[in-house]
mmCIF file of C-alpha atoms in Angstrom:
data_model
loop_
_atom_site.group_PDB
_atom_site.id
_atom_site.type_symbol
_atom_site.label_atom_id
_atom_site.label_comp_id
_atom_site.label_asym_id
_atom_site.label_seq_id
_atom_site.Cartn_x
_atom_site.Cartn_y
_atom_site.Cartn_z
ATOM 1 C CA UNK A 179 -0.043 0.103 -0.083
ATOM 2 C CA UNK A 180 1.274 3.421 -0.925
ATOM 3 C CA UNK A 181 2.106 5.901 1.700
ATOM 4 C CA UNK A 182 0.440 9.255 0.914
ATOM 5 C CA UNK A 183 1.295 11.232 4.016
ATOM 6 C CA UNK A 184 1.881 14.738 3.112
ATOM 7 C CA UNK A 185 4.969 16.814 4.516
ATOM 8 C CA UNK A 186 4.804 20.415 5.169
ATOM 9 C CA UNK A 187 5.813 23.374 7.547
ATOM 10 C CA UNK A 188 8.805 23.625 9.662
ATOM 11 C CA UNK A 189 9.398 21.420 12.684
ATOM 12 C CA UNK A 190 12.333 21.930 15.100
ATOM 13 C CA UNK A 191 15.194 19.231 14.821
ATOM 14 C CA UNK A 192 14.913 16.753 17.726
ATOM 15 C CA UNK A 193 17.485 16.914 20.242
ATOM 16 C CA UNK A 194 19.156 13.560 19.343
ATOM 17 C CA UNK A 195 19.739 14.504 15.722
ATOM 18 C CA UNK A 196 20.789 18.007 16.823
ATOM 19 C CA UNK A 197 23.445 16.597 19.175
ATOM 20 C CA UNK A 198 24.660 14.398 16.046
ATOM 21 C CA UNK A 199 25.249 17.548 14.013
ATOM 22 C CA UNK A 200 24.296 15.707 10.886
ATOM 23 C CA UNK A 201 21.337 18.054 9.608
ATOM 24 C CA UNK A 202 20.559 21.176 8.220
ATOM 25 C CA UNK A 203 16.939 22.241 9.005
ATOM 26 C CA UNK A 204 15.659 25.299 6.772
ATOM 27 C CA UNK A 205 12.976 27.275 8.660
ATOM 28 C CA UNK A 206 10.481 27.531 5.986
ATOM 29 C CA UNK A 207 7.070 29.202 5.901
ATOM 30 C CA UNK A 208 5.734 27.202 2.975
ATOM 31 C CA UNK A 209 5.392 23.691 2.095
ATOM 32 C CA UNK A 210 8.720 23.373 0.259
ATOM 33 C CA UNK A 211 10.738 21.732 3.014
ATOM 34 C CA UNK A 212 11.542 18.907 0.518
ATOM 35 C CA UNK A 213 12.917 21.580 -2.059
ATOM 36 C CA UNK A 214 15.094 23.291 0.367
ATOM 37 C CA UNK A 215 16.534 19.950 1.704
ATOM 38 C CA UNK A 216 17.581 18.672 -1.652
ATOM 39 C CA UNK A 217 18.706 22.154 -2.795
ATOM 40 C CA UNK A 218 21.370 22.080 0.062
ATOM 41 C CA UNK A 219 22.528 18.609 -1.366
ATOM 42 C CA UNK A 220 22.723 20.095 -4.845
ATOM 43 C CA UNK A 221 24.776 22.990 -3.777
ATOM 44 C CA UNK A 222 27.284 20.935 -1.816
ATOM 45 C CA UNK A 223 27.685 18.374 -4.565
ATOM 46 C CA UNK A 224 28.621 21.218 -6.751
ATOM 47 C CA UNK A 225 31.316 22.479 -4.272
ATOM 48 C CA UNK A 226 29.515 25.426 -2.894
ATOM 49 C CA UNK A 227 30.394 26.288 0.809
ATOM 50 C CA UNK A 228 27.087 26.228 2.448
ATOM 51 C CA UNK A 229 28.379 27.138 6.002
ATOM 52 C CA UNK A 230 26.670 30.721 5.550
ATOM 53 C CA UNK A 231 23.404 28.939 4.814
ATOM 54 C CA UNK A 232 23.807 26.753 8.045
ATOM 55 C CA UNK A 233 24.297 30.045 10.220
ATOM 56 C CA UNK A 234 21.126 31.608 8.749
ATOM 57 C CA UNK A 235 18.660 28.809 8.625
ATOM 58 C CA UNK A 236 15.850 30.833 9.474
ATOM 59 C CA UNK A 237 16.197 32.677 5.880
ATOM 60 C CA UNK A 238 14.967 30.129 3.120
ATOM 61 C CA UNK A 239 15.698 32.844 0.513
ATOM 62 C CA UNK A 240 19.266 32.544 1.001
ATOM 63 C CA UNK A 241 19.260 29.024 -0.453
ATOM 64 C CA UNK A 242 17.473 30.389 -3.621
ATOM 65 C CA UNK A 243 19.998 32.916 -3.890
ATOM 66 C CA UNK A 244 22.914 30.540 -3.784
ATOM 67 C CA UNK A 245 21.105 28.350 -6.508
ATOM 68 C CA UNK A 246 20.814 31.334 -8.808
ATOM 69 C CA UNK A 247 24.305 32.491 -8.197
ATOM 70 C CA UNK A 248 25.745 29.176 -9.115
ATOM 71 C CA UNK A 249 23.200 28.401 -11.993
ATOM 72 C CA UNK A 250 21.723 25.303 -10.366
ATOM 73 C CA UNK A 251 18.457 24.435 -11.663
ATOM 74 C CA UNK A 252 16.202 22.249 -9.863
ATOM 75 C CA UNK A 253 13.511 20.128 -12.137
ATOM 76 C CA UNK A 254 10.169 20.307 -10.350
ATOM 77 C CA UNK A 255 8.119 18.854 -13.306
ATOM 78 C CA UNK A 256 5.252 16.651 -11.892
ATOM 79 C CA UNK A 257 6.142 17.515 -8.493
ATOM 80 C CA UNK A 258 3.539 18.743 -5.959
ATOM 81 C CA UNK A 259 4.194 20.576 -2.758
ATOM 82 C CA UNK A 260 4.040 19.369 -0.032
ATOM 83 C CA UNK A 261 5.856 16.393 -1.280
ATOM 84 C CA UNK A 262 4.232 13.008 -0.108
ATOM 85 C CA UNK A 263 6.232 10.310 1.505
ATOM 86 C CA UNK A 264 5.844 8.281 -1.715
ATOM 87 C CA UNK A 265 8.453 6.412 -3.732
ATOM 88 C CA UNK A 266 7.131 7.308 -7.102
ATOM 89 C CA UNK A 267 7.691 10.990 -6.560
ATOM 90 C CA UNK A 268 11.366 10.238 -5.010
ATOM 91 C CA UNK A 269 12.189 8.151 -8.132
ATOM 92 C CA UNK A 270 10.729 10.716 -10.640
ATOM 93 C CA UNK A 271 12.549 13.488 -8.896
ATOM 94 C CA UNK A 272 15.643 11.803 -8.638
ATOM 95 C CA UNK A 273 15.584 10.658 -12.694
ATOM 96 C CA UNK A 274 14.392 14.381 -13.677
ATOM 97 C CA UNK A 275 17.537 15.875 -11.873
ATOM 98 C CA UNK A 276 20.067 13.007 -12.361
ATOM 99 C CA UNK A 277 20.772 12.674 -8.662
ATOM 100 C CA UNK A 278 21.031 9.699 -6.272
ATOM 101 C CA UNK A 279 18.404 10.435 -3.782
ATOM 102 C CA UNK A 280 18.184 8.679 -0.492
ATOM 103 C CA UNK A 281 15.282 9.398 1.871
ATOM 104 C CA UNK A 282 15.407 8.260 5.760
ATOM 105 C CA UNK A 283 12.871 8.696 8.601
ATOM 106 C CA UNK A 284 13.538 9.637 12.218
ATOM 107 C CA UNK A 285 11.341 8.027 14.758
ATOM 108 C CA UNK A 286 11.564 7.764 18.529
ATOM 109 C CA UNK A 287 9.775 5.986 21.396
ATOM 110 C CA UNK A 288 12.051 4.597 24.016
ATOM 111 C CA UNK A 289 14.932 4.507 21.617
ATOM 112 C CA UNK A 290 15.855 6.433 18.512
ATOM 113 C CA UNK A 291 15.589 5.018 14.876
ATOM 114 C CA UNK A 292 16.831 6.311 11.598
ATOM 115 C CA UNK A 293 15.367 4.033 8.878
ATOM 116 C CA UNK A 294 15.472 4.094 5.020
ATOM 117 C CA UNK A 295 12.144 5.084 3.444
ATOM 118 C CA UNK A 296 13.661 5.264 -0.380
ATOM 119 C CA UNK A 297 17.029 4.399 -1.586
ATOM 120 C CA UNK A 298 17.797 5.292 -5.125
ATOM 121 C CA UNK A 299 18.796 2.446 -7.670
ATOM 122 C CA UNK A 300 20.150 4.674 -10.501
ATOM 123 C CA UNK A 301 23.635 5.375 -12.082
ATOM 124 C CA UNK A 302 24.150 8.765 -10.304
ATOM 125 C CA UNK A 303 26.182 7.857 -7.277
ATOM 126 C CA UNK A 304 28.432 10.700 -7.702
ATOM 127 C CA UNK A 305 25.743 13.072 -7.002
ATOM 128 C CA UNK A 306 24.214 11.331 -3.977
ATOM 129 C CA UNK A 307 21.795 13.358 -1.836
ATOM 130 C CA UNK A 308 20.531 12.166 1.628
ATOM 131 C CA UNK A 309 17.297 13.667 3.245
ATOM 132 C CA UNK A 310 15.522 12.809 6.428
ATOM 133 C CA UNK A 311 12.112 13.072 7.668
ATOM 134 C CA UNK A 312 11.054 14.112 11.132
ATOM 135 C CA UNK A 313 7.811 14.617 12.737
ATOM 136 C CA UNK A 314 4.606 12.691 13.816
ATOM 137 C CA UNK A 315 1.331 11.591 12.218
ATOM 138 C CA UNK A 316 -0.022 14.954 12.093
ATOM 139 C CA UNK A 317 2.990 16.819 10.322
ATOM 140 C CA UNK A 318 6.091 15.841 8.673
ATOM 141 C CA UNK A 319 9.152 17.932 7.649
ATOM 142 C CA UNK A 320 12.269 17.191 5.580
ATOM 143 C CA UNK A 321 15.878 17.988 6.574
ATOM 144 C CA UNK A 322 19.231 17.762 4.578
ATOM 145 C CA UNK A 323 21.629 15.269 5.909
ATOM 146 C CA UNK A 324 25.152 16.202 5.743
ATOM 147 C CA UNK A 325 26.763 12.747 6.942
ATOM 148 C CA UNK A 326 24.337 9.767 7.326
ATOM 149 C CA UNK A 327 27.038 7.756 9.021
ATOM 150 C CA UNK A 328 26.973 10.073 12.207
ATOM 151 C CA UNK A 329 24.035 8.198 13.404
ATOM 152 C CA UNK A 330 26.761 5.726 14.711
ATOM 153 C CA UNK A 331 29.296 8.636 15.752
ATOM 154 C CA UNK A 332 28.726 7.300 19.398
ATOM 155 C CA UNK A 333 29.367 3.545 18.821
ATOM 156 C CA UNK A 334 29.930 0.847 21.579
ATOM 157 C CA UNK A 335 33.705 0.191 21.373
ATOM 158 C CA UNK A 336 33.502 -3.513 21.500
ATOM 159 C CA UNK A 337 30.937 -3.569 18.769
ATOM 160 C CA UNK A 338 33.177 -1.275 16.409
ATOM 161 C CA UNK A 339 32.458 1.641 14.204
ATOM 162 C CA UNK A 340 29.796 1.312 11.528
ATOM 163 C CA UNK A 341 28.885 2.810 8.060
ATOM 164 C CA UNK A 342 25.501 2.821 6.384
ATOM 165 C CA UNK A 343 25.069 0.861 2.910
ATOM 166 C CA UNK A 344 23.274 3.364 0.792
ATOM 167 C CA UNK A 345 22.502 0.454 -1.668
ATOM 168 C CA UNK A 346 20.729 -1.700 0.692
ATOM 169 C CA UNK A 347 20.180 0.602 3.868
ATOM 170 C CA UNK A 348 21.838 -1.747 6.158
ATOM 171 C CA UNK A 349 24.165 -0.872 9.062
ATOM 172 C CA UNK A 350 27.768 -2.434 8.472
ATOM 173 C CA UNK A 351 30.685 -2.740 10.580
ATOM 174 C CA UNK A 352 33.446 -0.561 8.788
ATOM 175 C CA UNK A 353 35.846 -3.381 8.936
ATOM 176 C CA UNK A 354 33.577 -5.453 6.795
ATOM 177 C CA UNK A 355 32.131 -2.608 4.653
ATOM 178 C CA UNK A 356 34.307 -3.442 1.538
ATOM 179 C CA UNK A 357 33.465 -7.119 1.661
ATOM 180 C CA UNK A 358 29.944 -6.289 1.974
ATOM 181 C CA UNK A 359 29.862 -4.142 -1.017
ATOM 182 C CA UNK A 360 31.909 -6.524 -3.163
ATOM 183 C CA UNK A 361 30.321 -9.788 -2.163
ATOM 184 C CA UNK A 362 26.854 -9.448 -0.332
ATOM 185 C CA UNK A 363 25.258 -6.295 -1.362
ATOM 186 C CA UNK A 364 23.363 -7.122 -4.576
ATOM 187 C CA UNK A 365 21.237 -3.905 -4.574
ATOM 188 C CA UNK A 366 23.263 -2.274 -7.350
ATOM 189 C CA UNK A 367 21.915 -4.781 -9.755
ATOM 190 C CA UNK A 368 18.501 -5.435 -8.144
ATOM 191 C CA UNK A 369 15.369 -3.193 -8.167
ATOM 192 C CA UNK A 370 14.213 -3.887 -4.438
ATOM 193 C CA UNK A 371 15.776 -2.811 -1.253
ATOM 194 C CA UNK A 372 16.751 -6.286 0.605
ATOM 195 C CA UNK A 373 17.375 -9.775 -0.534
ATOM 196 C CA UNK A 374 18.170 -12.939 1.438
ATOM 197 C CA UNK A 375 21.319 -14.475 0.219
ATOM 198 C CA UNK A 376 21.464 -18.275 1.442
ATOM 199 C CA UNK A 377 25.133 -19.690 2.453
ATOM 200 C CA UNK A 378 26.761 -22.303 0.051
ATOM 201 C CA UNK A 379 26.358 -25.862 1.126
ATOM 202 C CA UNK A 380 29.012 -26.731 3.839
ATOM 203 C CA UNK A 381 29.105 -23.083 5.138
ATOM 204 C CA UNK A 382 29.156 -22.844 8.811
ATOM 205 C CA UNK A 383 27.713 -19.870 10.699
ATOM 206 C CA UNK A 384 28.747 -19.589 14.213
ATOM 207 C CA UNK A 385 26.801 -17.160 16.702
ATOM 208 C CA UNK A 386 27.888 -15.743 19.882
ATOM 209 C CA UNK A 387 26.767 -13.027 22.493
ATOM 210 C CA UNK A 388 23.230 -14.107 22.034
ATOM 211 C CA UNK A 389 22.204 -11.472 24.790
ATOM 212 C CA UNK A 390 22.789 -8.788 22.037
ATOM 213 C CA UNK A 391 20.280 -10.570 19.497
#
């Protein structure tokens, strides 16, 4: 079933994300938070220094000004604001603008969660833009993500540093990341997010630290 929740107006960044220092939240007064979030990614991917924007997030007009100054055009064909949480819109926008767009959602109850909503499966990895959705069932809001891997910046020393695979959305131990990309992550060739890969006959998997499962 397609999720058609609409995203609009400004919402303050949750404290947990603020402490991670991994997002930029434009204080928009319209329904175009998706536009501003993606625009920041486009600017940064073009090598534009966006530190000034970070200091003045209460002035959305600065984002527009920077786009014009650097001749960056955003294709908004068939895009309606506020942009719904909907895979077809993300995919269309990514293709129209030749970007690799990854959309995550932040939720919290007793713990904090950041999960992928949409991961692009195209050939524009050199122009990757990550954005994140915050909010509740009544109101959602898009933010630009400067570094998605900061989710794990305060990792458990024994478990090791982790990195998110933007192909499949899984959290991978950094020491195993290259092996994961080369041997186990099949998403670069597949059209869906996750796939079960069965071990070969004779392979043995051993478990330890059962209390962590």
